[in-house]
Amino acid sequence: MTEDSQRNFRSVYYEKVGFRGVEEKKSLEILLKDDRLDIEKLCTFSQRFPLPSMYRALVWKVLLGILPPHHESHAQVMTYRKEQYSDVLHALKVVRFISETTPQVEIYLRMYQLESGKLPRSPSFPLESEDEIFLAIAKSMEEMVEDSVDCYWIIRCFVNQLKNKHQDALPQLPKAFEHYLNLEDSRLLSHLKTCSAVSKLPYDLWFKRCFAGCLPESSLQRIWDKVVSGSCKILVFVAVEILLTFKIKVMALNSAEKITKFLENESHQEMEEVKSVT
C-alpha cells in the first residue's frame, strides 16, 4: 500500500470511529515544522479544515503577517510587537484617553485609532460605524485569544484585511447571497422579496462584522479560519445556511422589520444549529 493510500485509509477510518481531524492535525503539525512556513499551504489547509485550537493563534498570526514565515524570527518579532503594544498603551494613558477602568475592547479600539491616525479629540466623541465594527470583532476575538498582545495584533490585522484585501469583495456579497439563496430555495427568496426584506437583511452584521456577536465562538472560529486565509465568500454560505435553518420561522413573518429583527436577535443557542458550512 502506497503512502498516499495509507493516509487516505487512515483518514476514512478515523472519521468512522469518531476521530475526524486526527490526520488533519498531523498534517498541520508537519507544515508547522518547516523552517520556513509555506503560506500558500497554510492557507489551503485553513480553507479545507478547521484549525486545531492549540495552533489557531499561531497560524492566524502568520497568515495575517504578524509573524514572518521564518521560525527563527518569531521570538524576536513578537518582542517588537510587545514593545509597540506597550508604547501605544503608555501613550494613551499619558494623554488620559484610557484609565484603569476602561474596558479592554475599548482599549484595543483606542490603540488602533491612535496607530491609524484616527484618534478623536476626546473619548466622549461618538463612535463611527467602523469603530462599532471594530468593537464587535474585538469582543468576539477577546473570547478566542487569551493573550492581550496577541489579541490586539490579530484584531488589528484582521480588520485591516477586511478593509484592504476584501474591500472590493464585501460590497458584492449581498448579491452573491441572493444568488445562492435562489439556488437553494427560490420560494424562501420570493417570500423575502414579497416582504421587501432582501435589501433590509442584516448584511452589516453578517458581512462587515463577519458574524461577530451573532454566532457562538465555536462556529465563529471556523468561519474566521477561512476569512483569515483569504476567503470572504464563506460569509455568504453561512448567511444562506442561517436562512435555511430558520426557514419556517422566517416564512411565518410577514414584514421586513420583523424578519430583520428576528435574524439580528436570534439567540446563540439556536445559532448552534448552523454547523454544516463551518
PDB file of C-alpha atoms in Angstrom:
ATOM      1  CA  MET A   1       0.000   0.000   0.000  1.00  0.00           C
ATOM      2  CA  THR A   2       1.449   3.393  -1.002  1.00  0.00           C
ATOM      3  CA  GLU A   3       1.937   6.214   1.486  1.00  0.00           C
ATOM      4  CA  ASP A   4      -0.952   8.228  -0.032  1.00  0.00           C
ATOM      5  CA  SER A   5      -3.353   5.266   0.063  1.00  0.00           C
ATOM      6  CA  GLN A   6      -2.367   4.554   3.678  1.00  0.00           C
ATOM      7  CA  ARG A   7      -3.078   8.177   4.581  1.00  0.00           C
ATOM      8  CA  ASN A   8      -6.450   8.090   2.822  1.00  0.00           C
ATOM      9  CA  PHE A   9      -7.369   4.812   4.525  1.00  0.00           C
ATOM     10  CA  ARG A  10      -6.462   6.235   7.957  1.00  0.00           C
ATOM     11  CA  SER A  11      -8.484   9.382   7.316  1.00  0.00           C
ATOM     12  CA  VAL A  12     -11.601   7.373   6.460  1.00  0.00           C
ATOM     13  CA  TYR A  13     -11.065   5.057   9.428  1.00  0.00           C
ATOM     14  CA  TYR A  14     -10.562   7.871  11.943  1.00  0.00           C
ATOM     15  CA  GLU A  15     -13.677   9.638  10.693  1.00  0.00           C
ATOM     16  CA  LYS A  16     -15.779   6.473  11.001  1.00  0.00           C
ATOM     17  CA  VAL A  17     -14.716   5.818  14.590  1.00  0.00           C
ATOM     18  CA  GLY A  18     -15.205   9.412  15.653  1.00  0.00           C
ATOM     19  CA  PHE A  19     -11.675  10.772  15.404  1.00  0.00           C
ATOM     20  CA  ARG A  20     -12.231  13.082  12.479  1.00  0.00           C
ATOM     21  CA  GLY A  21      -9.431  15.600  12.373  1.00  0.00           C
ATOM     22  CA  VAL A  22      -6.611  13.397  13.690  1.00  0.00           C
ATOM     23  CA  GLU A  23      -4.922  13.185  10.310  1.00  0.00           C
ATOM     24  CA  GLU A  24      -5.586  16.867   9.640  1.00  0.00           C
ATOM     25  CA  LYS A  25      -3.880  17.807  12.903  1.00  0.00           C
ATOM     26  CA  LYS A  26      -0.857  15.694  11.990  1.00  0.00           C
ATOM     27  CA  SER A  27      -0.720  17.319   8.553  1.00  0.00           C
ATOM     28  CA  LEU A  28      -0.770  20.777  10.096  1.00  0.00           C
ATOM     29  CA  GLU A  29       1.954  19.858  12.588  1.00  0.00           C
ATOM     30  CA  ILE A  30       4.138  18.742   9.679  1.00  0.00           C
ATOM     31  CA  LEU A  31       3.559  22.082   7.936  1.00  0.00           C
ATOM     32  CA  LEU A  32       4.414  23.989  11.114  1.00  0.00           C
ATOM     33  CA  LYS A  33       7.728  22.145  11.500  1.00  0.00           C
ATOM     34  CA  ASP A  34       9.158  23.611   8.294  1.00  0.00           C
ATOM     35  CA  ASP A  35      11.969  26.114   8.848  1.00  0.00           C
ATOM     36  CA  ARG A  36      10.158  28.458   6.500  1.00  0.00           C
ATOM     37  CA  LEU A  37       6.402  28.154   6.771  1.00  0.00           C
ATOM     38  CA  ASP A  38       4.625  27.747   3.451  1.00  0.00           C
ATOM     39  CA  ILE A  39       1.928  30.454   3.489  1.00  0.00           C
ATOM     40  CA  GLU A  40       0.108  29.021   0.487  1.00  0.00           C
ATOM     41  CA  LYS A  41      -0.139  25.568   2.046  1.00  0.00           C
ATOM     42  CA  LEU A  42      -1.311  27.013   5.372  1.00  0.00           C
ATOM     43  CA  CYS A  43      -3.995  28.972   3.522  1.00  0.00           C
ATOM     44  CA  THR A  44      -5.104  25.860   1.673  1.00  0.00           C
ATOM     45  CA  PHE A  45      -5.257  23.877   4.911  1.00  0.00           C
ATOM     46  CA  SER A  46      -7.282  26.599   6.640  1.00  0.00           C
ATOM     47  CA  GLN A  47      -9.710  26.675   3.723  1.00  0.00           C
ATOM     48  CA  ARG A  48     -10.289  22.922   3.852  1.00  0.00           C
ATOM     49  CA  PHE A  49     -10.188  22.129   7.577  1.00  0.00           C
ATOM     50  CA  PRO A  50     -10.918  23.854  10.895  1.00  0.00           C
ATOM     51  CA  LEU A  51      -7.692  24.737  12.696  1.00  0.00           C
ATOM     52  CA  PRO A  52      -6.992  22.923  15.977  1.00  0.00           C
ATOM     53  CA  SER A  53      -7.475  25.425  18.819  1.00  0.00           C
ATOM     54  CA  MET A  54      -3.915  24.915  20.088  1.00  0.00           C
ATOM     55  CA  TYR A  55      -2.464  26.149  16.770  1.00  0.00           C
ATOM     56  CA  ARG A  56      -5.092  28.705  15.727  1.00  0.00           C
ATOM     57  CA  ALA A  57      -3.414  31.830  17.151  1.00  0.00           C
ATOM     58  CA  LEU A  58      -0.044  30.888  15.623  1.00  0.00           C
ATOM     59  CA  VAL A  59      -1.485  30.190  12.172  1.00  0.00           C
ATOM     60  CA  TRP A  60      -3.582  33.342  12.239  1.00  0.00           C
ATOM     61  CA  LYS A  61      -0.560  35.442  13.211  1.00  0.00           C
ATOM     62  CA  VAL A  62       1.459  34.003  10.327  1.00  0.00           C
ATOM     63  CA  LEU A  63      -1.327  34.368   7.750  1.00  0.00           C
ATOM     64  CA  LEU A  64      -2.110  37.919   8.870  1.00  0.00           C
ATOM     65  CA  GLY A  65       1.548  38.939   8.618  1.00  0.00           C
ATOM     66  CA  ILE A  66       2.039  39.497  12.347  1.00  0.00           C
ATOM     67  CA  LEU A  67       4.760  36.850  12.295  1.00  0.00           C
ATOM     68  CA  PRO A  68       7.118  36.157   9.373  1.00  0.00           C
ATOM     69  CA  PRO A  69       7.304  32.720   7.703  1.00  0.00           C
ATOM     70  CA  HIS A  70      10.732  32.001   9.231  1.00  0.00           C
ATOM     71  CA  HIS A  71      10.509  30.240  12.603  1.00  0.00           C
ATOM     72  CA  GLU A  72      13.836  31.605  13.809  1.00  0.00           C
ATOM     73  CA  SER A  73      12.486  35.170  13.663  1.00  0.00           C
ATOM     74  CA  HIS A  74       9.266  34.584  15.605  1.00  0.00           C
ATOM     75  CA  ALA A  75      10.592  35.297  19.097  1.00  0.00           C
ATOM     76  CA  GLN A  76      12.353  38.498  18.062  1.00  0.00           C
ATOM     77  CA  VAL A  77       9.402  39.792  16.052  1.00  0.00           C
ATOM     78  CA  MET A  78       6.986  39.138  18.921  1.00  0.00           C
ATOM     79  CA  THR A  79       9.317  41.068  21.200  1.00  0.00           C
ATOM     80  CA  TYR A  80       8.974  44.046  18.857  1.00  0.00           C
ATOM     81  CA  ARG A  81       5.197  43.582  18.750  1.00  0.00           C
ATOM     82  CA  LYS A  82       5.000  43.580  22.553  1.00  0.00           C
ATOM     83  CA  GLU A  83       7.159  46.707  22.774  1.00  0.00           C
ATOM     84  CA  GLN A  84       4.972  48.507  20.255  1.00  0.00           C
ATOM     85  CA  TYR A  85       1.853  47.420  22.162  1.00  0.00           C
ATOM     86  CA  SER A  86       3.314  48.762  25.420  1.00  0.00           C
ATOM     87  CA  ASP A  87       4.385  52.062  23.826  1.00  0.00           C
ATOM     88  CA  VAL A  88       0.929  52.722  22.331  1.00  0.00           C
ATOM     89  CA  LEU A  89      -0.767  51.751  25.584  1.00  0.00           C
ATOM     90  CA  HIS A  90       1.502  54.084  27.544  1.00  0.00           C
ATOM     91  CA  ALA A  91       0.823  56.961  25.140  1.00  0.00           C
ATOM     92  CA  LEU A  92      -2.936  56.585  25.613  1.00  0.00           C
ATOM     93  CA  LYS A  93      -2.506  56.651  29.389  1.00  0.00           C
ATOM     94  CA  VAL A  94      -0.325  59.756  29.241  1.00  0.00           C
ATOM     95  CA  VAL A  95      -2.945  61.679  27.246  1.00  0.00           C
ATOM     96  CA  ARG A  96      -5.606  60.299  29.611  1.00  0.00           C
ATOM     97  CA  PHE A  97      -7.581  58.651  26.868  1.00  0.00           C
ATOM     98  CA  ILE A  98      -7.845  55.419  28.843  1.00  0.00           C
ATOM     99  CA  SER A  99      -7.785  54.566  32.531  1.00  0.00           C
ATOM    100  CA  GLU A 100      -7.703  51.519  34.769  1.00  0.00           C
ATOM    101  CA  THR A 101     -11.469  51.132  34.363  1.00  0.00           C
ATOM    102  CA  THR A 102     -11.536  51.310  30.548  1.00  0.00           C
ATOM    103  CA  PRO A 103     -12.887  48.047  29.081  1.00  0.00           C
ATOM    104  CA  GLN A 104     -10.237  46.027  27.277  1.00  0.00           C
ATOM    105  CA  VAL A 105     -12.017  46.089  23.916  1.00  0.00           C
ATOM    106  CA  GLU A 106     -12.220  49.881  24.083  1.00  0.00           C
ATOM    107  CA  ILE A 107      -8.500  49.986  24.814  1.00  0.00           C
ATOM    108  CA  TYR A 108      -7.910  47.943  21.666  1.00  0.00           C
ATOM    109  CA  LEU A 109     -10.042  50.410  19.708  1.00  0.00           C
ATOM    110  CA  ARG A 110      -8.186  53.465  21.021  1.00  0.00           C
ATOM    111  CA  MET A 111      -4.849  51.812  20.262  1.00  0.00           C
ATOM    112  CA  TYR A 112      -5.991  51.077  16.727  1.00  0.00           C
ATOM    113  CA  GLN A 113      -7.275  54.627  16.275  1.00  0.00           C
ATOM    114  CA  LEU A 114      -4.003  56.103  17.539  1.00  0.00           C
ATOM    115  CA  GLU A 115      -1.871  53.924  15.272  1.00  0.00           C
ATOM    116  CA  SER A 116      -4.040  54.662  12.231  1.00  0.00           C
ATOM    117  CA  GLY A 117      -4.124  58.411  12.914  1.00  0.00           C
ATOM    118  CA  LYS A 118      -7.858  58.447  13.661  1.00  0.00           C
ATOM    119  CA  LEU A 119      -7.909  59.031  17.403  1.00  0.00           C
ATOM    120  CA  PRO A 120     -10.707  61.559  18.121  1.00  0.00           C
ATOM    121  CA  ARG A 121     -10.022  64.723  20.079  1.00  0.00           C
ATOM    122  CA  SER A 122     -11.959  63.413  23.059  1.00  0.00           C
ATOM    123  CA  PRO A 123     -13.043  59.977  24.381  1.00  0.00           C
ATOM    124  CA  SER A 124     -16.568  61.372  24.605  1.00  0.00           C
ATOM    125  CA  PHE A 125     -16.878  61.818  20.836  1.00  0.00           C
ATOM    126  CA  PRO A 126     -19.496  59.472  19.297  1.00  0.00           C
ATOM    127  CA  LEU A 127     -18.195  56.326  17.638  1.00  0.00           C
ATOM    128  CA  GLU A 128     -18.148  55.990  13.860  1.00  0.00           C
ATOM    129  CA  SER A 129     -19.719  52.954  12.171  1.00  0.00           C
ATOM    130  CA  GLU A 130     -16.274  51.481  11.508  1.00  0.00           C
ATOM    131  CA  ASP A 131     -15.494  51.825  15.224  1.00  0.00           C
ATOM    132  CA  GLU A 132     -18.624  49.823  16.053  1.00  0.00           C
ATOM    133  CA  ILE A 133     -17.488  47.124  13.627  1.00  0.00           C
ATOM    134  CA  PHE A 134     -14.055  47.067  15.260  1.00  0.00           C
ATOM    135  CA  LEU A 135     -15.579  46.727  18.752  1.00  0.00           C
ATOM    136  CA  ALA A 136     -17.869  43.885  17.672  1.00  0.00           C
ATOM    137  CA  ILE A 137     -14.944  41.956  16.189  1.00  0.00           C
ATOM    138  CA  ALA A 138     -12.788  42.754  19.218  1.00  0.00           C
ATOM    139  CA  LYS A 139     -15.403  41.442  21.655  1.00  0.00           C
ATOM    140  CA  SER A 140     -15.580  38.129  19.825  1.00  0.00           C
ATOM    141  CA  MET A 141     -11.812  37.897  19.355  1.00  0.00           C
ATOM    142  CA  GLU A 142     -11.280  38.516  23.072  1.00  0.00           C
ATOM    143  CA  GLU A 143     -13.194  35.288  23.743  1.00  0.00           C
ATOM    144  CA  MET A 144     -10.885  33.347  21.413  1.00  0.00           C
ATOM    145  CA  VAL A 145      -7.412  34.730  22.181  1.00  0.00           C
ATOM    146  CA  GLU A 146      -6.235  34.866  25.800  1.00  0.00           C
ATOM    147  CA  ASP A 147      -3.039  36.888  25.463  1.00  0.00           C
ATOM    148  CA  SER A 148      -3.821  40.610  25.190  1.00  0.00           C
ATOM    149  CA  VAL A 149      -0.873  41.379  22.908  1.00  0.00           C
ATOM    150  CA  ASP A 150      -1.756  38.566  20.512  1.00  0.00           C
ATOM    151  CA  CYS A 151      -5.408  39.562  20.674  1.00  0.00           C
ATOM    152  CA  TYR A 152      -4.758  43.193  19.761  1.00  0.00           C
ATOM    153  CA  TRP A 153      -2.466  42.365  16.861  1.00  0.00           C
ATOM    154  CA  ILE A 154      -4.859  39.764  15.459  1.00  0.00           C
ATOM    155  CA  ILE A 155      -7.826  42.161  15.723  1.00  0.00           C
ATOM    156  CA  ARG A 156      -5.799  44.956  14.147  1.00  0.00           C
ATOM    157  CA  CYS A 157      -4.636  42.887  11.192  1.00  0.00           C
ATOM    158  CA  PHE A 158      -7.977  41.108  10.777  1.00  0.00           C
ATOM    159  CA  VAL A 159      -9.790  44.457  10.494  1.00  0.00           C
ATOM    160  CA  ASN A 160      -7.135  45.802   8.115  1.00  0.00           C
ATOM    161  CA  GLN A 161      -7.506  42.702   5.953  1.00  0.00           C
ATOM    162  CA  LEU A 162     -11.256  43.324   5.702  1.00  0.00           C
ATOM    163  CA  LYS A 163     -10.605  46.961   4.779  1.00  0.00           C
ATOM    164  CA  ASN A 164      -7.892  46.271   2.245  1.00  0.00           C
ATOM    165  CA  LYS A 165      -7.824  42.746   0.847  1.00  0.00           C
ATOM    166  CA  HIS A 166     -11.608  42.270   0.904  1.00  0.00           C
ATOM    167  CA  GLN A 167     -12.565  45.890   0.257  1.00  0.00           C
ATOM    168  CA  ASP A 168     -13.898  45.238  -3.246  1.00  0.00           C
ATOM    169  CA  ALA A 169     -15.455  41.852  -2.474  1.00  0.00           C
ATOM    170  CA  LEU A 170     -17.511  42.763   0.607  1.00  0.00           C
ATOM    171  CA  PRO A 171     -19.982  45.083  -1.191  1.00  0.00           C
ATOM    172  CA  GLN A 172     -20.712  42.265  -3.672  1.00  0.00           C
ATOM    173  CA  LEU A 173     -21.668  39.706  -1.012  1.00  0.00           C
ATOM    174  CA  PRO A 174     -25.384  40.682  -0.739  1.00  0.00           C
ATOM    175  CA  LYS A 175     -25.829  39.965  -4.466  1.00  0.00           C
ATOM    176  CA  ALA A 176     -23.987  36.676  -4.098  1.00  0.00           C
ATOM    177  CA  PHE A 177     -26.172  35.828  -1.104  1.00  0.00           C
ATOM    178  CA  GLU A 178     -29.335  36.415  -3.158  1.00  0.00           C
ATOM    179  CA  HIS A 179     -27.942  34.259  -5.988  1.00  0.00           C
ATOM    180  CA  TYR A 180     -27.106  31.270  -3.783  1.00  0.00           C
ATOM    181  CA  LEU A 181     -30.288  31.512  -1.743  1.00  0.00           C
ATOM    182  CA  ASN A 182     -32.240  31.391  -5.006  1.00  0.00           C
ATOM    183  CA  LEU A 183     -30.392  28.211  -5.978  1.00  0.00           C
ATOM    184  CA  GLU A 184     -31.073  26.604  -2.607  1.00  0.00           C
ATOM    185  CA  ASP A 185     -34.654  27.755  -2.002  1.00  0.00           C
ATOM    186  CA  SER A 186     -36.293  30.072  -4.522  1.00  0.00           C
ATOM    187  CA  ARG A 187     -39.563  30.033  -2.575  1.00  0.00           C
ATOM    188  CA  LEU A 188     -37.849  31.438   0.501  1.00  0.00           C
ATOM    189  CA  LEU A 189     -36.211  34.168  -1.576  1.00  0.00           C
ATOM    190  CA  SER A 190     -39.585  35.018  -3.151  1.00  0.00           C
ATOM    191  CA  HIS A 191     -41.049  35.415   0.333  1.00  0.00           C
ATOM    192  CA  LEU A 192     -38.254  37.825   1.279  1.00  0.00           C
ATOM    193  CA  LYS A 193     -38.866  39.830  -1.895  1.00  0.00           C
ATOM    194  CA  THR A 194     -42.615  39.907  -1.291  1.00  0.00           C
ATOM    195  CA  CYS A 195     -41.931  41.365   2.170  1.00  0.00           C
ATOM    196  CA  SER A 196     -39.376  43.827   0.689  1.00  0.00           C
ATOM    197  CA  ALA A 197     -36.870  42.297   3.091  1.00  0.00           C
ATOM    198  CA  VAL A 198     -33.979  41.438   0.764  1.00  0.00           C
ATOM    199  CA  SER A 199     -32.397  44.897   0.906  1.00  0.00           C
ATOM    200  CA  LYS A 200     -33.006  45.184   4.667  1.00  0.00           C
ATOM    201  CA  LEU A 201     -31.372  41.966   5.848  1.00  0.00           C
ATOM    202  CA  PRO A 202     -28.586  42.432   8.453  1.00  0.00           C
ATOM    203  CA  TYR A 203     -25.778  42.476   5.886  1.00  0.00           C
ATOM    204  CA  ASP A 204     -23.538  44.668   8.054  1.00  0.00           C
ATOM    205  CA  LEU A 205     -23.780  42.142  10.877  1.00  0.00           C
ATOM    206  CA  TRP A 206     -23.139  39.230   8.559  1.00  0.00           C
ATOM    207  CA  PHE A 207     -20.519  40.604   6.205  1.00  0.00           C
ATOM    208  CA  LYS A 208     -18.846  43.726   7.654  1.00  0.00           C
ATOM    209  CA  ARG A 209     -18.718  42.245  11.174  1.00  0.00           C
ATOM    210  CA  CYS A 210     -18.181  38.697   9.905  1.00  0.00           C
ATOM    211  CA  PHE A 211     -20.970  37.435  12.211  1.00  0.00           C
ATOM    212  CA  ALA A 212     -19.249  38.798  15.332  1.00  0.00           C
ATOM    213  CA  GLY A 213     -21.817  38.835  18.119  1.00  0.00           C
ATOM    214  CA  CYS A 214     -24.184  36.732  16.019  1.00  0.00           C
ATOM    215  CA  LEU A 215     -22.724  33.230  16.126  1.00  0.00           C
ATOM    216  CA  PRO A 216     -21.250  31.219  19.013  1.00  0.00           C
ATOM    217  CA  GLU A 217     -17.478  31.117  19.366  1.00  0.00           C
ATOM    218  CA  SER A 218     -17.164  27.519  18.140  1.00  0.00           C
ATOM    219  CA  SER A 219     -18.769  28.362  14.792  1.00  0.00           C
ATOM    220  CA  LEU A 220     -17.165  31.789  14.509  1.00  0.00           C
ATOM    221  CA  GLN A 221     -13.641  30.394  14.843  1.00  0.00           C
ATOM    222  CA  ARG A 222     -14.158  28.046  11.897  1.00  0.00           C
ATOM    223  CA  ILE A 223     -15.602  30.808   9.757  1.00  0.00           C
ATOM    224  CA  TRP A 224     -12.780  33.179  10.609  1.00  0.00           C
ATOM    225  CA  ASP A 225     -10.208  30.475   9.794  1.00  0.00           C
ATOM    226  CA  LYS A 226     -11.379  30.830   6.205  1.00  0.00           C
ATOM    227  CA  VAL A 227     -11.638  34.635   6.260  1.00  0.00           C
ATOM    228  CA  VAL A 228      -8.104  34.941   7.662  1.00  0.00           C
ATOM    229  CA  SER A 229      -6.802  32.566   4.996  1.00  0.00           C
ATOM    230  CA  GLY A 230      -8.219  34.766   2.255  1.00  0.00           C
ATOM    231  CA  SER A 231     -11.833  33.834   1.545  1.00  0.00           C
ATOM    232  CA  CYS A 232     -14.739  36.079   2.490  1.00  0.00           C
ATOM    233  CA  LYS A 233     -17.181  34.082   0.340  1.00  0.00           C
ATOM    234  CA  ILE A 234     -17.697  31.731   3.281  1.00  0.00           C
ATOM    235  CA  LEU A 235     -19.741  34.567   4.822  1.00  0.00           C
ATOM    236  CA  VAL A 236     -22.287  34.232   2.012  1.00  0.00           C
ATOM    237  CA  PHE A 237     -22.717  30.496   2.537  1.00  0.00           C
ATOM    238  CA  VAL A 238     -23.139  30.967   6.285  1.00  0.00           C
ATOM    239  CA  ALA A 239     -25.813  33.611   5.704  1.00  0.00           C
ATOM    240  CA  VAL A 240     -27.662  31.280   3.317  1.00  0.00           C
ATOM    241  CA  GLU A 241     -27.430  28.455   5.855  1.00  0.00           C
ATOM    242  CA  ILE A 242     -28.905  30.689   8.546  1.00  0.00           C
ATOM    243  CA  LEU A 243     -31.914  31.465   6.349  1.00  0.00           C
ATOM    244  CA  LEU A 244     -32.380  27.801   5.504  1.00  0.00           C
ATOM    245  CA  THR A 245     -32.048  26.767   9.146  1.00  0.00           C
ATOM    246  CA  PHE A 246     -34.742  29.194  10.246  1.00  0.00           C
ATOM    247  CA  LYS A 247     -36.860  28.940   7.108  1.00  0.00           C
ATOM    248  CA  ILE A 248     -40.080  28.006   8.917  1.00  0.00           C
ATOM    249  CA  LYS A 249     -39.789  30.935  11.321  1.00  0.00           C
ATOM    250  CA  VAL A 250     -38.851  33.393   8.569  1.00  0.00           C
ATOM    251  CA  MET A 251     -41.692  32.245   6.324  1.00  0.00           C
ATOM    252  CA  ALA A 252     -44.114  32.897   9.183  1.00  0.00           C
ATOM    253  CA  LEU A 253     -43.059  36.557   9.398  1.00  0.00           C
ATOM    254  CA  ASN A 254     -44.792  38.982   7.042  1.00  0.00           C
ATOM    255  CA  SER A 255     -42.732  42.180   7.189  1.00  0.00           C
ATOM    256  CA  ALA A 256     -39.152  43.226   6.528  1.00  0.00           C
ATOM    257  CA  GLU A 257     -38.850  44.731  10.004  1.00  0.00           C
ATOM    258  CA  LYS A 258     -39.920  41.511  11.743  1.00  0.00           C
ATOM    259  CA  ILE A 259     -37.636  39.349   9.602  1.00  0.00           C
ATOM    260  CA  THR A 260     -34.629  41.601  10.171  1.00  0.00           C
ATOM    261  CA  LYS A 261     -35.272  41.856  13.898  1.00  0.00           C
ATOM    262  CA  PHE A 262     -35.575  38.080  14.164  1.00  0.00           C
ATOM    263  CA  LEU A 263     -32.293  37.484  12.309  1.00  0.00           C
ATOM    264  CA  GLU A 264     -30.446  40.148  14.301  1.00  0.00           C
ATOM    265  CA  ASN A 265     -31.635  38.943  17.694  1.00  0.00           C
ATOM    266  CA  GLU A 266     -31.532  35.185  17.206  1.00  0.00           C
ATOM    267  CA  SER A 267     -30.070  33.514  20.304  1.00  0.00           C
ATOM    268  CA  HIS A 268     -26.651  31.872  20.322  1.00  0.00           C
ATOM    269  CA  GLN A 269     -28.216  28.637  21.430  1.00  0.00           C
ATOM    270  CA  GLU A 270     -30.365  28.423  18.332  1.00  0.00           C
ATOM    271  CA  MET A 271     -27.496  29.534  16.127  1.00  0.00           C
ATOM    272  CA  GLU A 272     -25.601  26.407  17.228  1.00  0.00           C
ATOM    273  CA  GLU A 273     -27.727  24.649  14.614  1.00  0.00           C
ATOM    274  CA  VAL A 274     -25.779  26.416  11.862  1.00  0.00           C
ATOM    275  CA  LYS A 275     -22.899  23.962  11.540  1.00  0.00           C
ATOM    276  CA  SER A 276     -22.967  22.365   8.127  1.00  0.00           C
ATOM    277  CA  VAL A 277     -20.953  25.092   6.393  1.00  0.00           C
ATOM    278  CA  THR A 278     -18.378  25.532   9.162  1.00  0.00           C
TER     279      THR A 278
END
